[in-house]
Short mmCIF file of C-alpha atoms and ligand atoms in Angstrom, two decimals:
data_model
loop_
_atom_site.label_atom_id
_atom_site.label_comp_id
_atom_site.label_asym_id
_atom_site.label_seq_id
_atom_site.Cartn_x
_atom_site.Cartn_y
_atom_site.Cartn_z
CA MET A 75 80.34 80.81 120.50
CA SER A 76 82.60 80.95 117.60
CA ALA A 77 83.20 78.00 115.25
CA PRO A 78 86.66 76.67 116.49
CA ASN A 79 88.98 76.60 113.64
CA GLN A 80 91.61 72.72 112.61
CA GLU A 81 93.13 72.67 115.91
CA GLY A 82 90.02 73.00 117.71
CA ALA A 83 90.38 76.51 119.26
CA PRO A 84 87.98 78.92 119.27
CA PHE A 85 88.46 81.20 116.49
CA ARG A 86 89.01 84.77 117.95
CA ALA A 87 88.40 89.00 116.86
CA GLY A 88 89.08 92.20 118.16
CA MET A 89 89.65 96.02 117.92
CA ILE A 90 92.84 97.32 117.81
CA ALA A 91 93.51 101.23 117.51
CA LEU A 92 96.80 103.31 116.20
CA CYS A 93 96.25 106.03 118.41
CA GLY A 94 99.33 108.86 119.56
CA ARG A 95 99.67 112.00 117.87
CA PRO A 96 99.81 113.76 114.64
CA ASN A 97 102.54 112.23 112.04
CA VAL A 98 104.12 109.79 115.19
CA GLY A 99 104.17 106.58 112.41
CA LYS A 100 100.32 105.22 112.64
CA SER A 101 99.47 105.15 109.30
CA THR A 102 102.82 103.65 108.70
CA LEU A 103 102.34 100.94 110.81
CA LEU A 104 99.29 99.59 109.81
CA ASN A 105 100.70 99.31 106.65
CA ALA A 106 103.78 97.69 107.86
CA LEU A 107 101.46 95.19 110.18
CA MET A 108 99.24 94.44 107.51
CA GLY A 109 101.85 93.76 104.63
CA ALA A 110 99.88 96.79 102.69
CA ASP A 111 99.97 99.84 101.56
CA LEU A 112 96.71 101.26 103.05
CA ALA A 113 96.62 104.00 105.06
CA VAL A 114 98.41 107.36 103.26
CA ALA A 115 101.05 108.42 105.41
CA SER A 116 103.06 111.55 104.51
CA ARG A 117 105.97 113.38 106.23
CA LEU A 118 103.46 115.64 106.78
CA PRO A 119 101.30 115.84 110.20
CA GLN A 120 97.66 115.41 110.08
CA THR A 121 97.50 113.35 106.53
CA THR A 122 94.53 110.93 107.47
CA ARG A 123 91.08 112.25 108.30
CA GLU A 124 89.78 110.00 108.78
CA ARG A 125 89.38 106.53 110.89
CA LEU A 126 90.38 103.58 108.61
CA LEU A 127 89.42 100.01 109.76
CA GLY A 128 92.45 97.48 108.48
CA LEU A 129 91.24 93.73 108.60
CA TRP A 130 93.68 91.21 109.43
CA SER A 131 91.95 87.69 108.65
CA THR A 132 93.14 83.88 109.34
CA ASP A 133 91.86 81.32 109.55
CA GLU A 134 92.78 81.61 113.82
CA PHE A 135 91.89 85.58 114.76
CA GLN A 136 90.83 88.79 112.83
CA ALA A 137 92.56 91.13 114.15
CA VAL A 138 91.18 95.19 113.43
CA LEU A 139 93.67 97.53 112.96
CA VAL A 140 91.72 101.42 113.48
CA ASP A 141 93.97 104.21 111.63
CA THR A 142 93.29 107.11 113.42
CA PRO A 143 94.10 110.62 113.03
CA GLY A 144 96.38 112.35 114.81
CA ILE A 145 95.67 113.50 118.29
CA HIS A 146 95.96 117.83 118.51
CA ARG A 147 94.96 120.97 119.86
CA ALA A 148 91.75 121.32 116.85
CA ARG A 149 91.13 124.92 116.71
CA SER A 150 89.01 124.23 112.77
CA PRO A 151 86.11 122.22 112.29
CA LEU A 152 87.74 119.94 110.44
CA ASN A 153 90.46 119.66 112.70
CA ARG A 154 88.02 119.27 115.79
CA PHE A 155 86.50 116.96 113.09
CA MET A 156 89.90 114.99 112.89
CA VAL A 157 90.21 114.36 116.68
CA ASP A 158 86.50 113.13 117.46
CA GLU A 159 87.30 110.24 114.34
CA ALA A 160 90.67 109.66 116.52
CA VAL A 161 88.77 108.71 119.99
CA ARG A 162 86.32 106.91 118.47
CA GLY A 163 88.45 105.38 117.11
CA ALA A 164 89.66 104.87 120.63
CA THR A 165 86.51 104.05 121.52
CA GLY A 166 85.14 100.76 122.53
CA VAL A 167 88.72 99.02 121.36
CA ASP A 168 90.19 95.31 122.52
CA LEU A 169 93.77 97.30 122.76
CA VAL A 170 94.93 100.93 122.26
CA LEU A 171 98.58 100.79 120.51
CA LEU A 172 99.63 104.72 121.91
CA LEU A 173 101.92 105.77 119.50
CA ALA A 174 105.18 107.70 120.33
CA GLU A 175 107.73 109.18 118.35
CA ALA A 176 111.70 108.07 120.19
CA PRO A 177 113.59 111.38 121.10
CA MET A 178 116.09 111.39 118.97
CA LEU A 179 119.48 111.71 122.08
CA THR A 180 122.71 112.07 122.17
CA ASP A 181 123.86 111.49 125.22
CA ILE A 182 122.87 110.03 128.86
CA GLU A 183 122.37 113.16 130.46
CA LEU A 184 119.53 113.83 128.01
CA ALA A 185 118.16 111.16 128.30
CA GLU A 186 117.80 110.96 131.95
CA ALA A 187 116.17 114.57 131.68
CA TRP A 188 114.10 113.77 129.42
CA GLU A 189 110.28 114.68 130.08
CA PRO A 190 107.17 113.44 127.22
CA GLY A 191 106.18 117.02 125.73
CA GLU A 192 102.38 118.32 126.19
CA GLY A 193 100.68 117.16 123.29
CA ALA A 194 102.17 112.76 123.83
CA LEU A 195 100.73 113.06 128.01
CA ALA A 196 97.82 114.65 125.67
CA ALA A 197 97.57 112.03 123.76
CA LEU A 198 98.26 109.56 126.34
CA ALA A 199 94.89 110.77 128.75
CA THR A 200 92.74 110.77 125.80
CA VAL A 201 94.35 106.97 125.07
CA VAL A 202 93.52 106.19 128.77
CA GLU A 203 90.24 107.82 128.92
CA THR A 204 88.74 105.16 126.91
CA GLY A 205 89.86 102.36 129.56
CA ALA A 206 91.21 100.40 127.33
CA PRO A 207 94.55 98.38 127.92
CA VAL A 208 97.64 100.45 126.85
CA VAL A 209 100.40 99.21 124.87
CA LEU A 210 103.45 102.21 124.63
CA VAL A 211 104.71 101.77 121.65
CA LEU A 212 107.54 104.17 120.55
CA THR A 213 108.48 104.46 116.73
CA LYS A 214 110.55 105.17 114.11
CA ILE A 215 113.79 103.64 116.70
CA ASP A 216 116.05 102.85 113.49
CA ARG A 217 117.05 107.03 113.57
CA LEU A 218 118.44 106.09 116.85
CA LYS A 219 122.24 105.87 117.22
CA GLN A 220 122.12 104.95 120.80
CA ARG A 221 119.60 102.54 121.83
CA ASP A 222 120.35 101.98 125.34
CA LEU A 223 119.68 105.91 125.76
CA LEU A 224 115.50 104.23 125.22
CA LEU A 225 116.12 102.95 128.95
CA PRO A 226 115.73 106.39 130.51
CA VAL A 227 112.60 107.50 128.46
CA ILE A 228 110.79 104.10 128.64
CA ALA A 229 111.27 104.37 132.59
CA ARG A 230 109.91 108.16 132.29
CA TRP A 231 106.85 106.44 130.46
CA ALA A 232 106.46 103.38 132.52
CA ALA A 233 105.77 106.08 135.56
CA LEU A 234 102.80 108.12 133.82
CA HIS A 235 101.04 104.69 133.28
CA ASP A 236 100.96 101.19 133.30
CA PHE A 237 101.12 100.44 130.31
CA ALA A 238 100.24 96.50 129.15
CA ALA A 239 103.50 97.03 127.80
CA VAL A 240 106.15 99.13 126.25
CA LEU A 241 107.61 97.99 122.87
CA PRO A 242 110.49 99.89 120.49
CA VAL A 243 109.54 99.60 116.84
CA SER A 244 110.92 101.22 113.26
CA ALA A 245 107.98 100.28 110.46
CA LEU A 246 110.16 101.24 108.09
CA GLN A 247 112.93 99.44 109.13
CA ASP A 248 110.87 95.87 110.20
CA GLU A 249 111.91 96.29 113.98
CA GLY A 250 110.24 94.54 116.99
CA LEU A 251 107.20 93.99 114.83
CA ALA A 252 106.90 89.89 115.52
CA GLU A 253 107.20 91.54 119.05
CA LEU A 254 104.25 94.22 118.40
CA ARG A 255 102.09 91.25 115.96
CA THR A 256 102.33 88.63 119.46
CA ILE A 257 100.79 91.44 121.27
CA VAL A 258 98.00 92.57 118.78
CA THR A 259 96.36 88.62 118.74
CA GLY A 260 97.20 88.03 122.79
CA ALA A 261 94.36 90.87 122.77
CA LEU A 262 91.43 89.25 121.24
CA PRO A 263 89.03 87.95 122.64
CA GLU A 264 86.81 84.67 121.84
CA SER A 265 84.57 85.63 119.18
CA PRO A 266 83.55 84.99 115.50
CA PRO A 267 84.76 87.87 112.64
CA LEU A 268 83.66 91.20 113.26
CA TYR A 269 84.34 91.65 108.99
CA ASP A 270 84.16 89.51 105.70
CA VAL A 271 87.48 88.20 106.40
CA GLU A 272 87.88 88.33 102.23
CA ALA A 273 87.68 92.25 102.62
CA LEU A 274 91.45 93.90 103.51
CA SER A 275 89.32 97.10 104.94
CA ASP A 276 86.35 98.49 105.99
CA ARG A 277 86.21 101.15 102.54
CA ASP A 278 85.26 100.70 99.16
CA MET A 279 88.42 101.63 96.36
CA ARG A 280 86.52 104.96 95.92
CA TRP A 281 87.20 106.01 99.04
CA HIS A 282 90.61 104.38 98.90
CA ALA A 283 91.07 106.39 95.47
CA GLY A 284 90.51 109.78 96.90
CA GLU A 285 92.47 108.57 99.48
CA ARG A 286 95.33 108.12 97.32
CA VAL A 287 94.72 111.49 95.33
CA ARG A 288 95.25 113.58 98.13
CA GLU A 289 98.65 111.54 99.28
CA ALA A 290 99.94 112.64 96.36
CA ILE A 291 98.54 115.94 96.86
CA PHE A 292 100.53 115.82 100.55
CA ARG A 293 103.60 114.96 98.27
CA HIS A 294 103.68 117.36 95.76
CA LEU A 295 101.66 120.64 97.18
CA LYS A 296 104.24 123.13 99.64
CA ASP A 297 102.67 125.01 103.03
CA GLU A 298 99.76 125.16 103.98
CA LEU A 299 98.30 123.51 100.52
CA PRO A 300 97.69 119.93 101.38
CA TYR A 301 95.51 121.42 104.29
CA SER A 302 92.65 123.11 101.63
CA CYS A 303 92.51 120.38 99.60
CA ALA A 304 89.56 117.67 99.66
CA VAL A 305 88.88 115.31 96.80
CA THR A 306 85.55 114.10 96.27
CA ILE A 307 84.97 111.12 93.38
CA GLU A 308 82.56 111.62 91.31
CA SER A 309 82.88 108.79 89.29
CA PHE A 310 84.39 105.36 89.58
CA LYS A 311 83.86 102.89 86.33
CA GLU A 312 85.11 99.75 85.61
CA GLN A 313 85.64 99.48 81.89
CA ARG A 314 85.10 95.49 80.64
CA LYS A 315 87.63 95.51 77.47
CA PRO A 316 90.39 96.36 78.62
CA PRO A 317 89.98 96.05 81.52
CA LYS A 318 90.53 99.06 83.53
CA ASP A 319 89.05 101.68 85.73
CA VAL A 320 87.98 104.80 84.83
CA ILE A 321 88.40 107.71 87.68
CA ARG A 322 87.01 111.27 87.50
CA ALA A 323 87.97 113.43 91.06
CA ASN A 324 87.40 116.77 92.01
CA VAL A 325 90.31 118.01 93.87
CA HIS A 326 88.17 120.89 96.09
CA VAL A 327 90.62 123.77 97.60
CA GLU A 328 89.11 127.10 99.27
CA ARG A 329 89.96 129.64 97.71
CA GLU A 330 90.56 130.78 94.38
CA SER A 331 93.56 131.72 94.64
CA GLN A 332 95.02 128.29 95.45
CA LYS A 333 93.54 126.57 92.52
CA PRO A 334 96.18 127.92 89.69
CA MET A 335 99.11 126.98 92.84
CA VAL A 336 97.35 123.28 92.47
CA ILE A 337 97.37 122.99 88.73
CA GLY A 338 101.01 124.82 88.58
CA ALA A 339 102.64 126.16 85.54
CA ALA A 340 100.56 124.80 81.97
CA GLY A 341 99.65 121.78 84.07
CA ARG A 342 102.73 120.32 85.20
CA THR A 343 101.75 120.26 89.46
CA ILE A 344 98.58 118.48 88.53
CA ARG A 345 99.95 116.71 85.98
CA LYS A 346 102.41 114.99 88.74
CA ILE A 347 99.60 114.52 91.41
CA SER A 348 97.71 112.15 89.12
CA MET A 349 100.76 110.36 87.45
CA ASP A 350 101.39 109.75 91.03
CA ALA A 351 97.91 109.11 91.88
CA ARG A 352 96.94 106.51 89.24
CA SER A 353 99.58 104.16 89.70
CA ALA A 354 99.02 103.85 93.76
CA ILE A 355 95.47 102.97 92.67
CA ALA A 356 96.46 100.64 89.65
CA GLU A 357 99.01 98.83 92.62
CA LEU A 358 95.85 98.62 94.97
CA THR A 359 93.59 96.97 92.73
CA GLY A 360 95.45 95.60 90.95
CA ARG A 361 93.64 97.15 87.74
CA SER A 362 95.61 99.81 85.17
CA CYS A 363 93.42 102.94 85.54
CA ASP A 364 92.58 106.53 83.47
CA LEU A 365 92.12 109.08 86.15
CA PHE A 366 90.81 111.97 85.06
CA LEU A 367 90.93 115.07 87.64
CA LYS A 368 89.11 118.65 87.99
CA VAL A 369 89.94 121.48 90.53
CA THR A 370 86.79 123.16 92.13
CA VAL A 371 87.00 126.04 94.27
CA THR A 372 85.02 125.09 97.91
CA LYS A 373 84.59 128.13 99.72
CA ASN A 374 86.33 127.78 103.33
CA TRP A 375 84.98 124.18 103.85
CA THR A 376 87.77 123.67 106.60
CA LYS A 377 85.62 126.09 108.72
CA ASP A 378 81.94 124.84 107.10
CA PRO A 379 80.57 121.66 108.76
CA GLU A 380 77.99 121.52 106.01
CA LEU A 381 80.52 121.77 103.45
CA MET A 382 82.92 119.30 104.77
CA ALA A 383 80.32 116.93 105.52
CA ARG A 384 79.27 116.87 101.93
CA LEU A 385 82.68 116.59 100.73
CA GLY A 386 82.29 113.69 103.23
CA TYR A 387 83.98 114.29 106.61
CA HIS A 388 80.79 113.27 108.78
CA GLN A 389 80.45 110.87 111.65
CA PRO A 390 78.18 108.78 110.53
CA VAL A 391 74.73 109.38 112.32
CA GLY A 392 72.46 106.79 115.26
CA GLY A 393 74.07 103.72 116.22
CA GLU A 394 76.83 102.73 113.15
CA SER A 395 80.50 102.35 115.08
N1 GTP B 22 112.75 106.78 110.18
C1 GTP B 22 111.37 106.42 109.61
N2 GTP B 22 109.96 106.79 109.41
C2 GTP B 22 109.32 107.06 109.95
C3 GTP B 22 108.76 105.53 110.64
N3 GTP B 22 107.71 105.27 110.49
C4 GTP B 22 107.09 106.43 110.22
N4 GTP B 22 107.79 107.04 109.31
C5 GTP B 22 107.68 108.52 108.75
O1 GTP B 22 106.97 109.32 109.55
C6 GTP B 22 106.46 110.42 108.84
C7 GTP B 22 104.69 110.16 109.55
O2 GTP B 22 104.55 109.60 109.63
P1 GTP B 22 102.77 108.89 109.37
O3 GTP B 22 102.56 106.87 109.32
O4 GTP B 22 102.24 109.16 108.11
O5 GTP B 22 102.34 109.30 110.36
P2 GTP B 22 100.79 109.56 111.29
O6 GTP B 22 101.44 109.65 112.58
O7 GTP B 22 100.02 108.11 110.25
O8 GTP B 22 100.37 111.19 110.49
P3 GTP B 22 99.04 111.73 110.86
O9 GTP B 22 98.28 110.65 109.99
O10 GTP B 22 99.36 113.12 110.07
O11 GTP B 22 98.47 111.55 112.46
C8 GTP B 22 106.55 109.19 107.23
O12 GTP B 22 107.09 110.46 107.11
C9 GTP B 22 107.00 108.14 107.60
O13 GTP B 22 107.82 108.11 106.93
C10 GTP B 22 109.76 104.25 110.58
O14 GTP B 22 109.77 103.22 111.34
N5 GTP B 22 111.26 105.02 110.77
MG1 MG B 23 98.57 108.90 109.20
#
């Protein structure tokens, strides 16, 4: 039994996974629900590579929000790792939020004929297999001119699965989030906290710092280049006087030819990446920071599970969840 809070109600805690195809807005929604910029989001698909737990704790409950990589047809070892992480993130949770973009439809005929795509159906099949109740969250509704065109879309989705609820939201415009928070907290079983109630996530600041560098890479590099980059933190020192973090990180690329593209003419690109990442890290830690980036070639790392593991992309071994 968990200890009752002041009102005498027992404490509740549970896991809520955010799942769906790449780019549907999972990380943005996690940040909006948490009211903190924890998860890296970008305009490019396949931004999130690893499971991240966002810990939303109050005196009454702890909701462990699980951000997951997008579910997609994986070809490379890195992509297979990502999809495995997504499945791991959705397994054993109390509720899955299946996110799908609200389609941008312009007339009722199109809306009535609308069908979810293959990728969205595959994501649905994957989360249904976990056996957890599923809430369908239709995202980015701020982009829609005519909201009533969502009704036939909702009806089509509802015919595919017995969803616990269907909810249209906009994470960026704070629409539907109060309802979603009610659904999330309502799904938490009676339980003591699962994680430290003071912590915001299950990852340490080193990991978050690496993610901020990756976020800046996704913002400043073009085409396939962000997908060839990984970031490792070589050292993270908390200096006392004056108080600041001194961070040295490696940006790994797959091929020699990619190195000058990441560095840019006269180092301009890597400087932009560094400046963006530095201010994002400072915002997260509340301390100033010095960030030193080095670009390293780790040949074909996305295709080699051993190299991937060395760069941090490995599933836990043994019974660890
Ligand atoms: N207009 C609008 N855009 C949104 C909203 N939520 C997310 N986006 C945008 O959608 C893009 C993808 O968002 P992410 O949160 O990175 O999506 P994701 O599902 O985590 O993507 P992966 O990690 O790549 O699978 C970003 O450009 C976001 O700004 C929203 O409510 N409205
Ligand atoms: Mg994401």
